[in-house]
CSV table of C-alpha atoms and ligand atoms in Angstrom, one decimal:
chain,number,residue,atom,x,y,z
A,439,MET,CA,10.7,17.3,3.0
A,440,VAL,CA,13.1,18.9,5.1
A,441,VAL,CA,14.9,22.3,3.9
A,442,SER,CA,17.4,24.2,5.4
A,443,THR,CA,20.2,26.9,5.0
A,444,VAL,CA,22.6,24.2,6.2
A,445,PRO,CA,21.6,21.2,4.3
A,446,GLN,CA,24.6,18.7,5.7
A,447,THR,CA,23.7,19.7,9.3
A,448,ILE,CA,20.1,19.1,8.5
A,449,ASP,CA,20.7,15.6,6.9
A,450,ARG,CA,22.9,14.5,9.8
A,451,ILE,CA,20.1,15.7,12.2
A,452,GLU,CA,17.5,13.9,10.2
A,453,LYS,CA,19.5,10.9,10.0
A,454,ASN,CA,20.1,10.5,13.8
A,455,LEU,CA,16.4,11.5,14.6
A,456,GLU,CA,15.1,8.7,12.3
A,457,GLU,CA,17.7,6.3,14.2
A,458,ARG,CA,16.3,7.5,17.4
A,459,ILE,CA,12.5,7.5,16.8
A,460,GLY,CA,12.2,4.9,13.9
A,461,SER,CA,11.7,5.4,10.4
A,462,ARG,CA,7.9,4.8,10.7
A,463,ARG,CA,7.4,7.6,13.1
A,464,PHE,CA,10.1,9.7,11.5
A,465,GLN,CA,8.0,9.3,8.1
A,466,LEU,CA,4.8,10.1,9.6
A,467,TRP,CA,5.7,13.1,11.6
A,468,PHE,CA,8.8,14.7,9.7
A,469,ASN,CA,8.7,13.8,6.2
A,470,ASN,CA,5.5,16.2,5.0
A,471,SER,CA,4.2,18.0,8.1
A,472,ALA,CA,7.3,19.4,9.5
A,473,ARG,CA,10.6,21.1,8.3
A,474,LEU,CA,13.6,21.8,10.4
A,475,VAL,CA,15.5,25.4,10.3
A,476,VAL,CA,18.9,25.5,11.6
A,477,GLY,CA,20.1,28.6,13.4
A,478,GLU,CA,23.3,29.6,14.9
A,479,GLN,CA,22.5,27.8,18.3
A,480,SER,CA,18.9,27.1,17.7
A,481,LEU,CA,16.9,24.6,15.8
A,482,CYS,CA,13.4,25.7,14.8
A,483,VAL,CA,10.9,23.0,13.8
A,484,GLU,CA,8.1,24.5,11.3
A,485,VAL,CA,5.0,22.7,11.5
A,486,ALA,CA,1.9,22.4,9.6
A,487,ASN,CA,-0.3,23.4,12.4
A,488,ASN,CA,-0.4,23.6,16.3
A,489,PHE,CA,-1.5,19.9,16.6
A,490,VAL,CA,1.4,18.6,14.8
A,491,GLY,CA,3.7,21.1,16.8
A,492,GLY,CA,2.2,19.9,20.0
A,493,TRP,CA,2.7,16.4,19.2
A,494,ILE,CA,6.2,16.7,18.0
A,495,GLU,CA,7.1,18.9,20.9
A,496,ASN,CA,5.5,16.4,23.5
A,497,ASN,CA,6.8,13.1,22.0
A,498,PHE,CA,10.0,14.1,20.4
A,499,SER,CA,11.8,17.2,21.9
A,500,ASP,CA,14.4,15.3,23.7
A,501,HIS,CA,15.2,13.4,20.7
A,502,LEU,CA,15.5,16.5,18.5
A,503,ARG,CA,17.8,18.1,20.9
A,504,GLN,CA,19.8,15.2,21.0
A,505,ALA,CA,20.0,14.7,17.5
A,506,ALA,CA,20.8,18.2,16.9
A,507,GLY,CA,23.1,18.4,19.6
A,508,ALA,CA,25.4,15.4,17.8
A,509,ALA,CA,25.2,17.4,14.5
A,510,MET,CA,25.7,20.9,15.6
A,511,GLY,CA,28.3,20.2,18.5
A,512,LYS,CA,25.6,21.5,21.3
A,513,GLU,CA,22.3,21.1,22.1
A,514,PRO,CA,20.5,24.0,20.6
A,515,LEU,CA,17.6,25.8,21.7
A,516,LEU,CA,14.4,24.2,20.2
A,517,THR,CA,11.6,26.5,19.0
A,518,PHE,CA,8.3,25.8,16.9
A,519,ARG,CA,6.8,27.9,14.4
A,520,VAL,CA,3.5,27.1,12.2
A,521,ASN,CA,4.4,27.6,8.7
A,522,PRO,CA,1.4,28.1,6.5
A,523,ALA,CA,3.3,26.8,3.4
A,524,LEU,CA,3.2,23.3,5.1
A,525,VAL,CA,-0.7,23.4,5.5
A,526,ALA,CA,-1.0,22.5,1.9
A,527,ASP,CA,0.7,19.3,2.8
A,528,GLU,CA,-1.7,18.6,5.4
A,529,ALA,CA,-5.1,19.6,3.4
A,530,ASP,CA,-3.8,17.2,0.6
A,531,GLY,CA,-3.5,14.3,3.3
A,532,GLY,CA,-0.3,15.3,5.3
A,533,VAL,CA,-0.2,13.5,8.8
A,534,ALA,CA,-3.5,12.0,8.1
A,535,ARG,CA,-2.6,10.2,4.8
A,536,ASP,CA,1.1,9.8,5.1
A,537,GLY,CA,0.8,6.9,7.4
A,538,LEU,CA,-1.7,5.2,5.1
A,539,HIS,CA,-0.7,2.3,2.7
A,540,LEU,CA,-4.0,1.9,0.8
A,541,SER,CA,-4.4,-0.2,-1.9
A,542,GLY,CA,-7.4,-1.4,-3.9
A,543,ARG,CA,-10.7,0.3,-3.1
A,544,GLU,CA,-10.6,4.2,-2.4
A,545,GLU,CA,-13.7,6.3,-1.5
A,546,SER,CA,-14.2,8.8,-4.4
A,547,PRO,CA,-15.3,12.2,-3.6
A,548,ARG,CA,-18.6,13.2,-2.4
A,549,GLY,CA,-19.8,9.6,-2.0
A,550,ALA,CA,-19.7,8.6,-5.5
A,551,ALA,CA,-19.0,5.0,-6.5
A,552,PRO,CA,-15.8,3.6,-4.8
A,553,VAL,CA,-13.0,3.1,-7.5
A,554,ARG,CA,-10.4,0.6,-7.7
A,555,ARG,CA,-6.6,2.1,-8.0
A,556,ALA,CA,-3.4,0.5,-8.3
A,557,PRO,CA,-1.4,0.1,-4.9
A,558,LYS,CA,-0.3,3.3,-3.7
A,559,ARG,CA,3.1,2.1,-2.2
A,560,LYS,CA,4.7,-1.1,-1.8
A,561,LEU,CA,5.1,-2.2,1.7
A,562,ARG,CA,8.6,-3.3,2.8
A,563,TYR,CA,8.5,-6.8,3.4
A,564,THR,CA,7.4,-9.7,1.1
A,565,LEU,CA,6.4,-13.3,2.1
A,566,ASP,CA,9.1,-14.8,-0.3
A,567,LYS,CA,11.7,-13.3,2.1
A,568,PHE,CA,10.0,-14.9,5.3
A,569,VAL,CA,11.8,-18.2,6.6
A,570,VAL,CA,9.3,-20.6,7.9
A,571,GLY,CA,10.3,-22.8,10.9
A,572,ASP,CA,8.5,-24.3,13.9
A,573,SER,CA,8.4,-21.3,15.7
A,574,ASN,CA,6.3,-19.3,13.0
A,575,ARG,CA,4.7,-22.1,10.7
A,576,LEU,CA,1.1,-21.7,12.2
A,577,ALA,CA,1.2,-18.0,11.7
A,578,TYR,CA,2.7,-18.3,8.1
A,579,ASN,CA,0.0,-20.8,7.3
A,580,ALA,CA,-2.7,-18.7,8.6
A,581,ILE,CA,-1.6,-15.9,6.4
A,582,ARG,CA,-1.4,-18.1,3.4
A,583,SER,CA,-4.7,-19.2,4.1
A,584,VAL,CA,-6.2,-15.7,4.0
A,585,LEU,CA,-4.1,-15.2,0.9
A,586,LYS,CA,-5.8,-18.0,-0.7
A,587,ASN,CA,-9.4,-17.5,0.2
A,588,VAL,CA,-9.2,-13.7,0.9
A,589,ILE,CA,-12.2,-14.2,3.5
A,590,SER,CA,-10.6,-17.3,5.2
A,591,ARG,CA,-12.1,-19.4,8.2
A,592,PHE,CA,-9.4,-17.7,10.2
A,593,ASN,CA,-11.5,-14.4,10.8
A,594,PRO,CA,-10.3,-12.4,12.4
A,595,LEU,CA,-6.9,-13.6,12.6
A,596,PHE,CA,-4.7,-12.4,15.5
A,597,ILE,CA,-1.0,-12.9,15.5
A,598,HIS,CA,0.9,-12.2,18.7
A,599,GLY,CA,4.4,-12.6,20.0
A,600,GLY,CA,7.7,-10.7,21.1
A,601,CYS,CA,9.3,-7.9,19.3
A,602,GLY,CA,11.5,-8.8,16.3
A,603,LEU,CA,9.7,-11.9,15.6
A,604,GLY,CA,8.3,-11.2,12.2
A,605,LYS,CA,4.9,-10.0,12.6
A,606,THR,CA,5.2,-6.9,10.7
A,607,HIS,CA,6.9,-8.8,8.0
A,608,LEU,CA,4.1,-11.5,7.9
A,609,LEU,CA,1.4,-8.6,7.7
A,610,GLN,CA,3.0,-6.7,5.3
A,611,GLY,CA,4.0,-9.7,3.2
A,612,LEU,CA,0.6,-10.7,2.7
A,613,CYS,CA,-0.7,-7.0,1.7
A,614,ASN,CA,2.1,-7.2,-1.1
A,615,ALA,CA,1.2,-10.8,-2.2
A,616,MET,CA,-2.5,-9.8,-2.2
A,617,SER,CA,-1.8,-6.9,-4.4
A,618,GLN,CA,-0.1,-9.5,-6.8
A,619,GLU,CA,-2.5,-12.3,-6.6
A,620,HIS,CA,-5.6,-10.4,-5.8
A,621,PRO,CA,-5.4,-6.9,-7.5
A,622,GLU,CA,-9.1,-6.5,-7.1
A,623,VAL,CA,-9.3,-6.8,-3.4
A,624,GLY,CA,-8.9,-3.7,-1.3
A,625,TRP,CA,-6.7,-3.9,1.7
A,626,HIS,CA,-5.6,-1.5,4.1
A,627,TYR,CA,-2.5,-1.8,6.2
A,628,VAL,CA,-2.3,0.6,9.2
A,629,SER,CA,-0.5,0.3,12.5
A,630,GLY,CA,-2.2,0.9,15.8
A,631,GLU,CA,-0.1,4.2,16.3
A,632,GLU,CA,-1.1,5.3,12.6
A,633,PHE,CA,-4.8,4.8,13.4
A,634,THR,CA,-4.8,6.8,16.5
A,635,ASN,CA,-2.9,9.7,14.9
A,636,GLN,CA,-5.1,9.5,11.9
A,637,PHE,CA,-8.1,9.4,14.4
A,638,ILE,CA,-6.9,12.5,16.3
A,639,VAL,CA,-6.2,14.5,13.3
A,640,ALA,CA,-9.9,13.6,11.7
A,641,VAL,CA,-11.5,14.9,15.2
A,642,ARG,CA,-9.6,18.1,15.3
A,643,GLY,CA,-9.8,18.7,11.7
A,644,GLY,CA,-13.7,17.9,11.4
A,645,SER,CA,-13.1,15.1,8.9
A,646,LEU,CA,-14.2,12.1,10.8
A,647,ASP,CA,-16.7,10.9,8.2
A,648,ALA,CA,-13.7,10.7,5.5
A,649,PHE,CA,-11.9,8.8,8.0
A,650,ARG,CA,-14.6,6.3,8.8
A,651,ARG,CA,-15.5,6.1,4.9
A,652,GLN,CA,-12.0,4.9,4.2
A,653,TYR,CA,-11.8,2.2,6.7
A,654,ARG,CA,-15.2,0.7,6.1
A,655,ASN,CA,-14.6,0.3,2.5
A,656,VAL,CA,-12.1,-2.3,2.6
A,657,ASP,CA,-12.0,-6.1,1.9
A,658,VAL,CA,-9.3,-6.7,4.2
A,659,LEU,CA,-8.2,-4.7,6.9
A,660,VAL,CA,-4.6,-5.2,8.6
A,661,ILE,CA,-3.8,-3.7,11.7
A,662,ASP,CA,-0.2,-4.1,13.0
A,663,ASP,CA,0.6,-3.5,16.8
A,664,VAL,CA,-3.2,-3.1,17.6
A,665,HIS,CA,-2.1,-2.9,21.4
A,666,PHE,CA,-1.4,0.6,20.7
A,667,ILE,CA,-5.0,1.5,20.4
A,668,SER,CA,-6.2,-0.2,23.4
A,669,ASP,CA,-5.0,2.5,25.9
A,670,LYS,CA,-6.8,5.5,24.6
A,671,ARG,CA,-10.5,5.6,25.5
A,672,ALA,CA,-11.7,7.5,22.3
A,673,THR,CA,-9.7,5.6,19.7
A,674,ARG,CA,-10.8,2.3,21.2
A,675,GLU,CA,-14.3,3.4,21.0
A,676,GLU,CA,-13.7,4.3,17.3
A,677,PHE,CA,-12.0,1.3,16.7
A,678,LEU,CA,-14.8,-0.8,17.9
A,679,HIS,CA,-17.2,1.0,15.4
A,680,THR,CA,-14.7,0.3,12.7
A,681,TYR,CA,-14.4,-3.3,13.6
A,682,ASN,CA,-18.2,-3.7,14.0
A,683,ALA,CA,-18.8,-2.3,10.6
A,684,ILE,CA,-16.1,-4.4,8.9
A,685,ASP,CA,-17.2,-7.7,10.6
A,686,ALA,CA,-21.0,-7.1,10.0
A,687,ALA,CA,-20.0,-6.8,6.3
A,688,GLY,CA,-18.2,-10.1,6.5
A,689,LYS,CA,-14.7,-8.7,5.7
A,690,GLN,CA,-11.4,-10.1,6.8
A,691,VAL,CA,-9.5,-8.6,9.7
A,692,ILE,CA,-5.8,-9.4,10.7
A,693,MET,CA,-4.2,-7.9,13.7
A,694,ALA,CA,-0.6,-8.3,15.2
A,695,SER,CA,0.2,-7.4,18.9
A,696,ASP,CA,2.9,-7.9,21.2
A,697,ALA,CA,0.5,-9.9,23.7
A,698,HIS,CA,-2.5,-12.2,23.6
A,699,PRO,CA,-5.6,-10.3,23.2
A,700,ARG,CA,-6.7,-11.1,26.9
A,701,GLN,CA,-3.2,-9.5,27.9
A,702,ILE,CA,-3.9,-6.3,26.1
A,703,GLY,CA,-6.3,-5.4,28.8
A,704,ASP,CA,-8.3,-2.3,28.2
A,705,PHE,CA,-10.3,-3.7,25.1
A,706,GLN,CA,-13.9,-4.3,25.8
A,707,GLU,CA,-14.5,-7.7,27.0
A,708,SER,CA,-16.9,-8.2,24.0
A,709,LEU,CA,-14.2,-7.2,21.6
A,710,VAL,CA,-11.6,-9.3,23.2
A,711,SER,CA,-14.0,-12.4,22.7
A,712,ARG,CA,-14.6,-11.6,19.3
A,713,PHE,CA,-10.9,-11.4,18.6
A,714,ILE,CA,-10.4,-14.9,20.2
A,715,SER,CA,-13.5,-16.4,18.4
A,716,GLY,CA,-11.2,-16.3,15.0
A,717,MET,CA,-7.8,-17.7,15.0
A,718,VAL,CA,-5.2,-16.5,17.7
A,719,VAL,CA,-1.5,-17.6,16.7
A,720,GLU,CA,1.5,-17.0,18.8
A,721,ILE,CA,5.0,-16.6,17.0
A,722,ASP,CA,7.9,-17.9,19.0
A,723,MET,CA,11.6,-17.2,19.1
A,724,PRO,CA,13.3,-18.7,16.1
A,725,ASP,CA,15.0,-22.2,16.6
A,726,TYR,CA,18.5,-23.1,15.5
A,727,GLU,CA,17.3,-24.3,12.1
A,728,THR,CA,15.4,-21.4,11.4
A,729,ARG,CA,18.2,-18.9,12.6
A,730,LYS,CA,20.4,-20.7,10.3
A,731,SER,CA,18.1,-20.3,7.2
A,732,ILE,CA,17.7,-16.7,8.1
A,733,ILE,CA,21.3,-15.9,8.3
A,734,GLU,CA,21.9,-17.7,4.9
A,735,MET,CA,19.0,-15.8,3.3
A,736,ARG,CA,20.1,-12.4,4.6
A,737,SER,CA,23.6,-12.9,3.6
A,738,ALA,CA,22.7,-13.9,0.3
A,739,ASP,CA,20.2,-10.8,0.0
A,740,HIS,CA,23.7,-8.9,0.5
A,741,GLY,CA,25.3,-11.1,-2.4
A,742,CYS,CA,27.5,-13.0,-0.1
A,743,MET,CA,27.7,-16.6,0.7
A,744,LEU,CA,28.9,-17.3,4.2
A,745,PRO,CA,30.8,-20.4,5.2
A,746,GLN,CA,28.7,-22.9,7.0
A,747,PRO,CA,30.9,-22.9,10.2
A,748,VAL,CA,30.3,-19.2,10.4
A,749,ILE,CA,26.6,-19.7,9.8
A,750,ASP,CA,26.7,-22.4,12.6
A,751,VAL,CA,28.5,-20.5,15.0
A,752,THR,CA,26.4,-17.3,14.6
A,753,ALA,CA,23.2,-19.2,14.7
A,754,ARG,CA,24.2,-21.1,17.7
A,755,ARG,CA,25.3,-18.1,19.6
A,756,LEU,CA,22.6,-15.5,18.7
A,757,GLU,CA,19.5,-16.9,20.5
A,758,GLY,CA,17.5,-13.5,20.4
A,759,ASN,CA,15.2,-12.1,18.0
A,760,VAL,CA,15.5,-12.1,14.1
A,761,ARG,CA,16.4,-8.2,14.4
A,762,GLU,CA,19.3,-9.2,16.3
A,763,ILE,CA,20.4,-11.7,14.2
A,764,GLU,CA,20.0,-9.5,10.9
A,765,GLY,CA,22.2,-7.2,12.9
A,766,ALA,CA,25.0,-9.7,13.5
A,767,VAL,CA,24.8,-10.4,9.7
A,768,LEU,CA,25.5,-6.7,8.7
A,769,LYS,CA,28.2,-6.5,11.0
A,770,LEU,CA,29.8,-9.6,9.7
A,771,LEU,CA,29.7,-8.2,6.3
A,772,ALA,CA,30.7,-4.9,7.3
A,773,TYR,CA,33.9,-6.3,9.0
A,774,SER,CA,34.7,-8.1,6.0
A,775,SER,CA,34.3,-5.2,4.0
A,776,ILE,CA,36.7,-3.2,6.3
A,777,CYS,CA,39.4,-5.8,6.4
A,778,ASP,CA,39.1,-6.3,2.9
A,779,GLU,CA,38.7,-10.1,3.2
A,780,PRO,CA,36.3,-12.8,3.3
A,781,VAL,CA,34.2,-13.5,6.5
A,782,ASN,CA,36.3,-15.9,8.4
A,783,MET,CA,35.5,-17.7,11.8
A,784,GLN,CA,37.5,-15.2,14.0
A,785,MET,CA,35.2,-12.3,12.7
A,786,ALA,CA,32.2,-14.6,13.3
A,787,GLU,CA,33.4,-15.5,17.0
A,788,LYS,CA,33.8,-11.6,17.6
A,789,VAL,CA,30.4,-10.5,16.1
A,790,ALA,CA,28.9,-13.3,18.1
A,791,CYS,CA,30.5,-12.1,21.3
A,792,GLU,CA,29.5,-8.6,20.6
A,793,CYS,CA,26.1,-9.5,19.4
A,794,ALA,CA,25.1,-12.5,21.6
A,795,ARG,CA,23.4,-12.1,25.1
A,796,PRO,CA,23.1,-14.3,27.7
A,797,VAL,CA,19.8,-16.5,27.6
A,798,THR,CA,18.1,-14.6,30.2
A,799,VAL,CA,18.5,-11.4,28.3
A,800,THR,CA,16.4,-12.7,25.4
A,801,LEU,CA,13.1,-12.2,27.3
A,802,GLN,CA,10.6,-9.9,25.6
A,803,VAL,CA,9.1,-7.0,27.4
A,804,GLY,CA,5.8,-8.2,26.6
A,805,LYS,CA,6.6,-11.3,28.6
A,806,ILE,CA,8.0,-9.3,31.5
A,807,GLU,CA,4.8,-6.9,31.7
A,808,CYS,CA,2.6,-10.1,31.5
A,809,CYS,CA,4.4,-11.9,34.4
A,810,VAL,CA,4.6,-8.7,36.3
A,811,ALA,CA,0.9,-7.9,35.9
A,812,ASP,CA,0.0,-11.6,36.8
A,813,TYR,CA,1.8,-11.3,40.1
A,814,PHE,CA,0.6,-8.2,41.3
A,815,GLY,CA,-3.1,-8.8,39.7
A,816,VAL,CA,-3.3,-5.9,37.5
A,817,LYS,CA,-3.4,-5.7,33.8
A,818,VAL,CA,-0.7,-5.0,31.3
A,819,THR,CA,-2.5,-1.8,30.0
A,820,ASP,CA,-2.6,-0.5,33.7
A,821,ILE,CA,1.2,-0.7,33.4
A,822,ARG,CA,1.4,1.0,30.2
A,823,MET,CA,-0.9,3.9,31.2
A,824,SER,CA,-0.5,6.6,33.5
A,825,LYS,CA,-2.6,5.4,36.6
A,826,ARG,CA,-0.8,6.0,39.7
A,827,THR,CA,-2.4,3.7,42.4
A,828,ARG,CA,0.2,2.2,44.9
A,829,THR,CA,-0.1,-1.3,43.4
A,830,ILE,CA,0.1,-0.1,39.6
A,831,ALA,CA,3.1,2.2,40.4
A,832,LEU,CA,5.0,-0.6,41.8
A,833,SER,CA,4.1,-2.9,39.2
A,834,ARG,CA,5.2,-0.3,36.6
A,835,GLY,CA,8.4,0.1,38.2
A,836,VAL,CA,9.2,-3.5,38.8
A,837,ALA,CA,8.3,-4.1,35.2
A,838,MET,CA,10.7,-1.4,33.9
A,839,TYR,CA,13.5,-2.5,36.2
A,840,LEU,CA,13.2,-6.1,35.1
A,841,ALA,CA,13.2,-5.0,31.4
A,842,ARG,CA,16.4,-3.2,32.0
A,843,LYS,CA,18.0,-6.2,33.6
A,844,HIS,CA,16.7,-8.7,31.3
A,845,THR,CA,16.7,-7.1,27.9
A,846,ALA,CA,19.3,-5.2,25.9
A,847,MET,CA,16.7,-2.3,25.6
A,848,SER,CA,17.7,1.3,26.4
A,849,PHE,CA,15.8,3.6,28.7
A,850,PRO,CA,14.1,5.4,25.8
A,851,GLU,CA,13.2,1.9,24.3
A,852,ILE,CA,11.7,0.5,27.4
A,853,GLY,CA,9.8,3.8,27.9
A,854,ARG,CA,8.3,3.3,24.3
A,855,ALA,CA,7.8,-0.1,24.7
A,856,MET,CA,5.7,0.4,27.9
A,857,GLY,CA,3.2,2.9,26.9
A,858,ASN,CA,5.1,5.6,25.2
A,859,LYS,CA,6.6,6.8,28.6
A,860,ASN,CA,9.6,9.5,28.7
A,861,HIS,CA,13.2,7.9,29.3
A,862,SER,CA,13.4,10.0,32.5
A,863,THR,CA,10.3,8.0,33.9
A,864,VAL,CA,12.2,4.8,33.4
A,865,ILE,CA,15.3,5.9,34.8
A,866,LEU,CA,13.5,7.2,37.9
A,867,ALA,CA,11.6,3.9,38.2
A,868,CYS,CA,14.6,1.8,38.0
A,869,LYS,CA,16.6,4.0,40.6
A,870,ARG,CA,13.8,3.8,42.9
A,871,ILE,CA,13.5,-0.2,42.8
A,872,ASP,CA,17.2,-0.5,42.8
A,873,LYS,CA,17.0,1.8,46.1
A,874,THR,CA,14.3,-0.4,47.8
A,875,LEU,CA,16.3,-3.5,46.8
A,876,THR,CA,19.5,-2.5,48.2
A,877,SER,CA,18.1,-1.4,51.6
A,878,GLY,CA,16.3,-4.6,51.9
A,879,GLN,CA,12.9,-2.8,52.3
A,880,GLU,CA,9.4,-4.3,52.0
A,881,VAL,CA,6.9,-3.5,49.3
A,882,THR,CA,3.3,-3.1,49.9
A,883,TRP,CA,0.6,-3.8,47.4
A,884,ASP,CA,-3.1,-4.6,47.3
A,885,GLY,CA,-4.0,-7.9,45.7
A,886,GLU,CA,-7.4,-9.9,45.3
A,887,SER,CA,-7.0,-11.5,48.7
A,888,GLY,CA,-6.2,-8.0,50.3
A,889,ARG,CA,-3.1,-6.0,51.5
A,890,ASN,CA,0.3,-7.8,50.9
A,891,SER,CA,3.9,-6.9,52.1
A,892,LEU,CA,7.3,-8.7,51.2
A,893,GLN,CA,10.8,-7.7,50.8
A,894,LEU,CA,11.2,-6.6,47.5
A,895,VAL,CA,14.2,-9.1,46.7
A,896,ASP,CA,11.5,-11.9,47.2
A,897,VAL,CA,9.0,-10.4,44.9
A,898,ILE,CA,11.5,-9.9,42.1
A,899,ALA,CA,12.9,-13.4,42.7
A,900,GLU,CA,9.5,-15.1,42.3
A,901,ILE,CA,8.7,-12.9,39.1
A,902,GLU,CA,11.9,-14.0,37.6
A,903,GLN,CA,11.3,-17.5,38.4
A,904,ALA,CA,7.6,-17.0,36.6
A,905,MET,CA,9.4,-15.6,33.6
A,906,GLY,CA,11.9,-18.6,33.5
A,907,CYS,CA,14.9,-17.0,34.5
A,908,ASN,CA,16.0,-19.5,37.1
A,909,ASP,CA,15.4,-22.5,35.1
B,1211,ADP,P1,8.0,-7.7,14.7
B,1211,ADP,O1,6.9,-7.0,13.9
B,1211,ADP,O2,7.4,-9.1,15.4
B,1211,ADP,O3,8.7,-6.9,15.7
B,1211,ADP,P2,9.3,-7.8,12.4
B,1211,ADP,O4,8.3,-8.2,11.5
B,1211,ADP,O5,9.5,-6.2,12.3
B,1211,ADP,O6,9.2,-8.0,13.8
B,1211,ADP,O7,10.7,-8.5,12.1
B,1211,ADP,C1,12.0,-7.8,12.6
B,1211,ADP,C2,13.0,-8.2,11.4
B,1211,ADP,O8,13.2,-9.4,11.3
B,1211,ADP,C3,12.6,-7.6,9.8
B,1211,ADP,O9,13.5,-7.3,9.3
B,1211,ADP,C4,12.1,-9.0,9.2
B,1211,ADP,O10,12.3,-9.0,8.1
B,1211,ADP,C5,13.2,-10.1,10.0
B,1211,ADP,N1,12.3,-11.4,10.3
B,1211,ADP,C6,11.5,-11.6,11.2
B,1211,ADP,N2,11.1,-12.7,11.2
B,1211,ADP,C7,11.6,-13.5,9.9
B,1211,ADP,C8,11.5,-14.6,9.4
B,1211,ADP,N3,11.1,-15.8,9.8
B,1211,ADP,N4,12.4,-14.7,8.2
B,1211,ADP,C9,12.9,-13.8,7.6
B,1211,ADP,N5,13.1,-12.4,8.4
B,1211,ADP,C10,12.4,-12.4,9.2
B,1212,MG,MG1,6.1,-5.0,14.2
């Protein structure tokens, strides 16, 4: 809960901040364990404890300053203060529990028998709003199979694919359906980032036992964006123990990630082979028919039946991920409301022009990272971590440059997607690559067969070929 002497300014800062960092992170870090206090030229972030303060400062300072700058007319001085009143939130769960969507079984205090509880919170997405097409049918059927059997043949089930293709939708849809169809089953949905944060808080707060109990007492463990766990050693090891315990108890595990288990890199080989031993399914970009159905469903959700030619042109022109398609539908409806007339072809053409990107820019960061990693003989996780050997630094720079060139992502978005890097790191990397390209210089790296040197322009051309850009 955010409190301030200037509520409207606070509201604006909050809204802007939520847009910048995404609502999941905003809820996790700013909903309970921090609050903003606006001064004349300053913004004070009151935090539950030093750890929360440090995390917010390291990860969100720029966003906070910019969000506040937009609301206050000038970027304020940012300060942090521990507010004991917020400690109660944390003691009551705070950061550690806020990210959890725990249903079913929960450990009762002092190791008494577990109790069954009604779901705490309904997750956002449901399966009935998921459009099934060739690109996602396999993943959808696998999810249905888990729903039918609870412990399915597909155990673990690993779903991977680019951003905005429906992985989170499927996982959350499964959990919600599980609550309805098997209320006795204790499922636990958590993102890799939340697992990591909760683990850190548990270690620092001396509540590791409670952290472990809550994970090991579930029937179905659902972990979204599991790649987030892979590049942090201690969290990775903790995850291995959690996984072992759940697996040994014969429970179901479902994971989603933006890359195939082998491409995630820094998970122990034994864990990767166990991920692969179940069912690994990829979700692809939606085809034309699926895109049409999604547009129809989304517009109907907003109480509007779009004319068929409008649906056709929007589906034909928007070949990107589903998030972009949803954005285009919203834009169409907004135009129609502003102009106070039904959606027409002119609006559809305009929105398609604004939202559609050339085919090459529909590439996913995950795919770019994989192609770059393959080319230089490094792992995707090396690119995402902060290792600085010559070859890894070069791979990272090239991956960031190609992400900038072939996606519509902003510098901060690229930074976040590539291991939570600061946007200035991305800007610097792109500038360096640009300069090397312009000056026609060679780059040098160490591959499996020894040292290589090539003109950067040729290196980039080969990687782009592998990415399918020149087809
Ligand atoms: P991911 O987790 O793969 O990045 P999400 O599950 O967050 O993607 O999906 C992004 C948006 O697209 C969400 O609003 C989701 O509801 C929507 N979406 C994705 N795939 C589908 C689909 N097949 N049918 C309906 N909506 C979809
Ligand atoms: Mg997701």
